[in-house]
PDB file of C-alpha atoms in Angstrom:
ATOM      1  CA  MET J 542       0.000   0.000   0.000  1.00  0.00           C
ATOM      2  CA  ALA J 543       1.225   3.464  -0.799  1.00  0.00           C
ATOM      3  CA  ALA J 544      -0.411   5.134   2.195  1.00  0.00           C
ATOM      4  CA  SER J 545      -0.870   3.888   5.729  1.00  0.00           C
ATOM      5  CA  PRO J 546      -4.243   2.418   6.678  1.00  0.00           C
ATOM      6  CA  ASP J 547      -4.802   5.430   8.975  1.00  0.00           C
ATOM      7  CA  LEU J 548      -4.626   7.872   6.054  1.00  0.00           C
ATOM      8  CA  ARG J 549      -6.772   5.807   3.718  1.00  0.00           C
ATOM      9  CA  VAL J 550      -9.440   5.271   6.350  1.00  0.00           C
ATOM     10  CA  ALA J 551      -9.433   8.928   7.335  1.00  0.00           C
ATOM     11  CA  GLY J 552     -11.326   9.763   4.128  1.00  0.00           C
ATOM     12  CA  VAL J 553     -13.965   7.069   4.513  1.00  0.00           C
ATOM     13  CA  PRO J 554     -16.107   8.754   7.217  1.00  0.00           C
ATOM     14  CA  ARG J 555     -16.911  11.619   4.871  1.00  0.00           C
ATOM     15  CA  GLN J 556     -18.656   9.331   2.372  1.00  0.00           C
ATOM     16  CA  ARG J 557     -22.425   9.230   2.473  1.00  0.00           C
ATOM     17  CA  HIS J 558     -24.908   6.655   1.300  1.00  0.00           C
ATOM     18  CA  PRO J 559     -26.282   7.718  -2.118  1.00  0.00           C
ATOM     19  CA  LEU J 560     -29.842   7.944  -0.829  1.00  0.00           C
ATOM     20  CA  GLY J 561     -28.808  10.344   1.930  1.00  0.00           C
ATOM     21  CA  HIS J 562     -28.894   7.925   4.836  1.00  0.00           C
ATOM     22  CA  GLU J 563     -26.268   5.753   6.388  1.00  0.00           C
ATOM     23  CA  PRO J 564     -26.941   2.159   5.365  1.00  0.00           C
ATOM     24  CA  VAL J 565     -26.572   0.880   8.934  1.00  0.00           C
ATOM     25  CA  ARG J 566     -29.127   3.279  10.399  1.00  0.00           C
ATOM     26  CA  ARG J 567     -32.219   1.372  11.436  1.00  0.00           C
ATOM     27  CA  ARG J 568     -34.370   0.758  14.454  1.00  0.00           C
ATOM     28  CA  PRO J 569     -32.402  -1.581  16.716  1.00  0.00           C
ATOM     29  CA  GLY J 570     -33.811  -5.076  16.733  1.00  0.00           C
ATOM     30  CA  ARG J 571     -36.077  -4.547  13.742  1.00  0.00           C
ATOM     31  CA  LEU J 572     -33.849  -6.219  11.170  1.00  0.00           C
ATOM     32  CA  PRO J 573     -31.533  -8.839  12.682  1.00  0.00           C
ATOM     33  CA  SER J 574     -28.103  -9.480  11.205  1.00  0.00           C
ATOM     34  CA  PHE J 575     -29.321 -12.854   9.947  1.00  0.00           C
ATOM     35  CA  CYS J 576     -32.833 -14.179   9.679  1.00  0.00           C
ATOM     36  CA  LEU J 577     -34.608 -17.287   8.510  1.00  0.00           C
ATOM     37  CA  PRO J 578     -37.139 -17.393   6.995  1.00  0.00           C
ATOM     38  CA  GLY J 579     -36.819 -14.233   4.954  1.00  0.00           C
ATOM     39  CA  LEU J 580     -38.239 -10.798   5.377  1.00  0.00           C
ATOM     40  CA  SER J 581     -41.905 -10.722   6.202  1.00  0.00           C
ATOM     41  CA  GLY J 582     -43.135  -7.146   6.420  1.00  0.00           C
ATOM     42  CA  CYS J 583     -40.137  -5.625   4.649  1.00  0.00           C
ATOM     43  CA  ALA J 584     -39.873  -4.096   1.204  1.00  0.00           C
ATOM     44  CA  VAL J 585     -37.126  -5.679  -0.883  1.00  0.00           C
ATOM     45  CA  GLU J 586     -35.840  -3.805  -3.914  1.00  0.00           C
ATOM     46  CA  PRO J 587     -32.967  -4.355  -6.310  1.00  0.00           C
ATOM     47  CA  VAL J 588     -29.860  -2.293  -5.710  1.00  0.00           C
ATOM     48  CA  GLY J 589     -30.205   0.883  -7.782  1.00  0.00           C
ATOM     49  CA  ARG J 590     -27.580   2.754  -9.769  1.00  0.00           C
ATOM     50  CA  ALA J 591     -26.702   5.108  -6.938  1.00  0.00           C
ATOM     51  CA  GLU J 592     -26.144   2.216  -4.526  1.00  0.00           C
ATOM     52  CA  ALA J 593     -24.190   0.310  -7.171  1.00  0.00           C
ATOM     53  CA  ARG J 594     -21.841   3.279  -7.671  1.00  0.00           C
ATOM     54  CA  TRP J 595     -21.426   3.694  -3.928  1.00  0.00           C
ATOM     55  CA  MET J 596     -20.739  -0.031  -3.553  1.00  0.00           C
ATOM     56  CA  ALA J 597     -18.144   0.089  -6.351  1.00  0.00           C
ATOM     57  CA  ALA J 598     -16.312   2.929  -4.590  1.00  0.00           C
ATOM     58  CA  GLN J 599     -16.337   0.967  -1.322  1.00  0.00           C
ATOM     59  CA  ARG J 600     -14.982  -2.105  -3.107  1.00  0.00           C
ATOM     60  CA  GLU J 601     -12.078  -0.072  -4.436  1.00  0.00           C
ATOM     61  CA  LEU J 602     -11.250   1.052  -0.894  1.00  0.00           C
ATOM     62  CA  VAL J 603     -11.407  -2.526   0.367  1.00  0.00           C
ATOM     63  CA  ALA J 604      -9.170  -3.719  -2.479  1.00  0.00           C
ATOM     64  CA  ASP J 605      -6.631  -1.005  -1.611  1.00  0.00           C
ATOM     65  CA  LEU J 606      -6.750  -1.755   2.116  1.00  0.00           C
ATOM     66  CA  CYS J 607      -6.417  -5.507   1.499  1.00  0.00           C
ATOM     67  CA  ASP J 608      -3.772  -5.203  -1.242  1.00  0.00           C
ATOM     68  CA  GLY J 609      -6.230  -6.760  -3.682  1.00  0.00           C
ATOM     69  CA  SER J 610      -6.825  -9.934  -1.631  1.00  0.00           C
ATOM     70  CA  ALA J 611      -9.998  -9.572   0.426  1.00  0.00           C
ATOM     71  CA  ASP J 612     -10.219 -13.107   1.804  1.00  0.00           C
ATOM     72  CA  ALA J 613     -11.572 -13.719   5.306  1.00  0.00           C
ATOM     73  CA  GLN J 614      -8.222 -13.699   7.109  1.00  0.00           C
ATOM     74  CA  THR J 615      -6.928 -10.609   5.303  1.00  0.00           C
ATOM     75  CA  LEU J 616     -10.182  -8.759   5.880  1.00  0.00           C
ATOM     76  CA  ALA J 617     -10.127  -9.689   9.588  1.00  0.00           C
ATOM     77  CA  SER J 618      -6.568  -8.384   9.889  1.00  0.00           C
ATOM     78  CA  VAL J 619      -7.415  -5.127   8.116  1.00  0.00           C
ATOM     79  CA  PHE J 620     -10.555  -4.772  10.249  1.00  0.00           C
ATOM     80  CA  ALA J 621      -8.420  -5.033  13.392  1.00  0.00           C
ATOM     81  CA  ARG J 622      -5.882  -2.468  12.118  1.00  0.00           C
ATOM     82  CA  VAL J 623      -8.514   0.015  10.972  1.00  0.00           C
ATOM     83  CA  HIS J 624     -10.551  -0.351  14.159  1.00  0.00           C
ATOM     84  CA  ASP J 625      -7.416   0.164  16.245  1.00  0.00           C
ATOM     85  CA  ALA J 626      -6.502   3.302  14.271  1.00  0.00           C
ATOM     86  CA  TRP J 627     -10.070   4.597  14.626  1.00  0.00           C
ATOM     87  CA  HIS J 628     -10.140   3.829  18.362  1.00  0.00           C
ATOM     88  CA  ARG J 629      -6.812   5.584  19.020  1.00  0.00           C
ATOM     89  CA  GLN J 630      -8.083   8.896  17.645  1.00  0.00           C
ATOM     90  CA  SER J 631      -8.710  11.449  20.374  1.00  0.00           C
ATOM     91  CA  LEU J 632     -12.089  12.313  18.827  1.00  0.00           C
ATOM     92  CA  PRO J 633     -13.034   9.357  16.616  1.00  0.00           C
ATOM     93  CA  ALA J 634     -15.254  10.091  13.647  1.00  0.00           C
ATOM     94  CA  PRO J 635     -18.628   8.337  13.620  1.00  0.00           C
ATOM     95  CA  PRO J 636     -17.983   4.675  12.780  1.00  0.00           C
ATOM     96  CA  GLU J 637     -20.938   4.140  10.420  1.00  0.00           C
ATOM     97  CA  PRO J 638     -18.966   4.652   7.169  1.00  0.00           C
ATOM     98  CA  LEU J 639     -16.299   2.201   8.340  1.00  0.00           C
ATOM     99  CA  ILE J 640     -18.978  -0.246   9.416  1.00  0.00           C
ATOM    100  CA  ALA J 641     -20.580   0.061   5.981  1.00  0.00           C
ATOM    101  CA  LEU J 642     -17.214  -0.458   4.272  1.00  0.00           C
ATOM    102  CA  PHE J 643     -16.495  -3.670   6.182  1.00  0.00           C
ATOM    103  CA  GLY J 644     -20.112  -4.818   6.003  1.00  0.00           C
ATOM    104  CA  LEU J 645     -20.010  -4.585   2.230  1.00  0.00           C
ATOM    105  CA  ALA J 646     -16.718  -6.513   2.161  1.00  0.00           C
ATOM    106  CA  VAL J 647     -18.163  -9.247   4.399  1.00  0.00           C
ATOM    107  CA  GLY J 648     -21.257  -9.445   2.196  1.00  0.00           C
ATOM    108  CA  ASP J 649     -19.131  -9.714  -0.929  1.00  0.00           C
ATOM    109  CA  LEU J 650     -17.216 -12.615   0.642  1.00  0.00           C
ATOM    110  CA  LEU J 651     -20.554 -14.311   1.322  1.00  0.00           C
ATOM    111  CA  THR J 652     -21.781 -13.806  -2.258  1.00  0.00           C
ATOM    112  CA  ARG J 653     -18.610 -15.419  -3.570  1.00  0.00           C
ATOM    113  CA  ARG J 654     -19.082 -18.446  -1.300  1.00  0.00           C
ATOM    114  CA  VAL J 655     -22.825 -18.989  -1.785  1.00  0.00           C
ATOM    115  CA  PRO J 656     -24.102 -19.001  -5.379  1.00  0.00           C
ATOM    116  CA  GLY J 657     -27.478 -17.286  -5.669  1.00  0.00           C
ATOM    117  CA  LEU J 658     -26.843 -14.876  -2.797  1.00  0.00           C
ATOM    118  CA  GLY J 659     -27.063 -11.256  -3.946  1.00  0.00           C
ATOM    119  CA  TRP J 660     -27.344  -7.683  -2.750  1.00  0.00           C
ATOM    120  CA  VAL J 661     -30.706  -5.946  -2.353  1.00  0.00           C
ATOM    121  CA  LEU J 662     -32.046  -2.918  -0.511  1.00  0.00           C
ATOM    122  CA  VAL J 663     -34.404  -3.863   2.324  1.00  0.00           C
ATOM    123  CA  SER J 664     -36.554  -1.279   4.017  1.00  0.00           C
ATOM    124  CA  ASP J 665     -38.823  -1.401   7.020  1.00  0.00           C
ATOM    125  CA  ASP J 666     -40.857   1.675   7.971  1.00  0.00           C
ATOM    126  CA  HIS J 667     -38.870   3.914   5.602  1.00  0.00           C
ATOM    127  CA  VAL J 668     -35.463   2.885   6.939  1.00  0.00           C
ATOM    128  CA  GLY J 669     -33.283   1.100   4.401  1.00  0.00           C
ATOM    129  CA  GLU J 670     -30.309  -1.184   4.600  1.00  0.00           C
ATOM    130  CA  LEU J 671     -28.272  -3.154   2.134  1.00  0.00           C
ATOM    131  CA  ALA J 672     -28.792  -6.872   2.638  1.00  0.00           C
ATOM    132  CA  LEU J 673     -28.227 -10.210   0.973  1.00  0.00           C
ATOM    133  CA  THR J 674     -31.050 -12.473  -0.106  1.00  0.00           C
ATOM    134  CA  HIS J 675     -31.020 -15.773  -1.944  1.00  0.00           C
ATOM    135  CA  ALA J 676     -32.753 -16.409  -5.241  1.00  0.00           C
ATOM    136  CA  ARG J 677     -34.244 -19.756  -4.137  1.00  0.00           C
ATOM    137  CA  ALA J 678     -34.547 -19.589  -0.355  1.00  0.00           C
ATOM    138  CA  GLN J 679     -36.294 -17.411   2.199  1.00  0.00           C
ATOM    139  CA  VAL J 680     -33.191 -16.006   3.828  1.00  0.00           C
ATOM    140  CA  ALA J 681     -31.872 -12.535   4.575  1.00  0.00           C
ATOM    141  CA  VAL J 682     -28.386 -11.608   5.715  1.00  0.00           C
ATOM    142  CA  PHE J 683     -27.462  -8.134   6.954  1.00  0.00           C
ATOM    143  CA  PRO J 684     -23.654  -8.004   6.905  1.00  0.00           C
ATOM    144  CA  LEU J 685     -23.553  -4.285   7.710  1.00  0.00           C
ATOM    145  CA  SER J 686     -25.567  -4.972  10.856  1.00  0.00           C
ATOM    146  CA  ALA J 687     -23.273  -7.874  11.716  1.00  0.00           C
ATOM    147  CA  VAL J 688     -20.264  -5.537  11.591  1.00  0.00           C
ATOM    148  CA  ALA J 689     -22.155  -2.837  13.538  1.00  0.00           C
ATOM    149  CA  GLU J 690     -23.023  -5.328  16.290  1.00  0.00           C
ATOM    150  CA  ARG J 691     -19.340  -6.197  16.683  1.00  0.00           C
ATOM    151  CA  TRP J 692     -17.730  -2.796  16.120  1.00  0.00           C
ATOM    152  CA  ARG J 693     -17.418  -1.805  19.768  1.00  0.00           C
ATOM    153  CA  SER J 694     -15.302  -4.828  20.691  1.00  0.00           C
ATOM    154  CA  GLY J 695     -12.808  -4.211  17.885  1.00  0.00           C
ATOM    155  CA  ARG J 696     -11.992  -7.906  17.837  1.00  0.00           C
ATOM    156  CA  ALA J 697     -11.597  -9.393  14.396  1.00  0.00           C
ATOM    157  CA  ASP J 698     -11.714 -13.068  15.333  1.00  0.00           C
ATOM    158  CA  TRP J 699     -15.494 -13.065  14.858  1.00  0.00           C
ATOM    159  CA  LEU J 700     -15.241 -12.538  11.113  1.00  0.00           C
ATOM    160  CA  PRO J 701     -14.113 -15.967   9.816  1.00  0.00           C
ATOM    161  CA  ALA J 702     -16.469 -17.755  12.227  1.00  0.00           C
ATOM    162  CA  TYR J 703     -19.390 -15.529  11.186  1.00  0.00           C
ATOM    163  CA  LEU J 704     -18.724 -16.262   7.523  1.00  0.00           C
ATOM    164  CA  GLU J 705     -18.675 -20.015   8.151  1.00  0.00           C
ATOM    165  CA  GLN J 706     -21.862 -19.852  10.223  1.00  0.00           C
ATOM    166  CA  VAL J 707     -23.791 -17.838   7.641  1.00  0.00           C
ATOM    167  CA  VAL J 708     -22.543 -19.924   4.703  1.00  0.00           C
ATOM    168  CA  ALA J 709     -23.594 -23.139   6.460  1.00  0.00           C
ATOM    169  CA  ALA J 710     -27.010 -21.743   7.444  1.00  0.00           C
ATOM    170  CA  VAL J 711     -27.791 -20.359   3.984  1.00  0.00           C
ATOM    171  CA  ARG J 712     -26.641 -23.540   2.229  1.00  0.00           C
ATOM    172  CA  SER J 713     -28.771 -25.595   4.602  1.00  0.00           C
ATOM    173  CA  GLU J 714     -31.799 -23.426   3.890  1.00  0.00           C
ATOM    174  CA  VAL J 715     -31.181 -23.633   0.138  1.00  0.00           C
ATOM    175  CA  ASP J 716     -30.863 -27.428   0.349  1.00  0.00           C
ATOM    176  CA  THR J 717     -34.230 -27.720   2.121  1.00  0.00           C
ATOM    177  CA  THR J 718     -35.959 -25.684  -0.602  1.00  0.00           C
ATOM    178  CA  LEU J 719     -34.692 -27.766  -3.534  1.00  0.00           C
TER     179      LEU J 719
END
């Protein structure tokens, strides 16, 4: 990397979600980080152009931070470094943009490991969040919420285990619907 993780991450908090809200803002407990079966009572829409552009920009940041290799172990290591740099700031910026960045990266890892899993925008009472749903199973995964729930601890050891748990649960659900 040309710049230190601290400098690259410093620009991330200024990014906004294209629809004007932070993608992790929601009523606590309304949309869990993982739910089976599906999303009763929620509106599910395809990711629009604005979200797609925002997601592409986030993916570029992740690729830079991970030196082009965003596997689970690398992402966990970068998560720990970035969280540590954020935590050491005397007045840390709001963590939501960093949470969104890592949530998107976690979701992308899941989509690569589970065919049929894809990004959508889920909203409940006018509050939206990026999520993953499966084409053939009633399942919803909220990777941004998963990162948000674990942000305070700063520990990165949750990430590989979370990926394995979600992959196993989604595959199991898909297998029961075939």
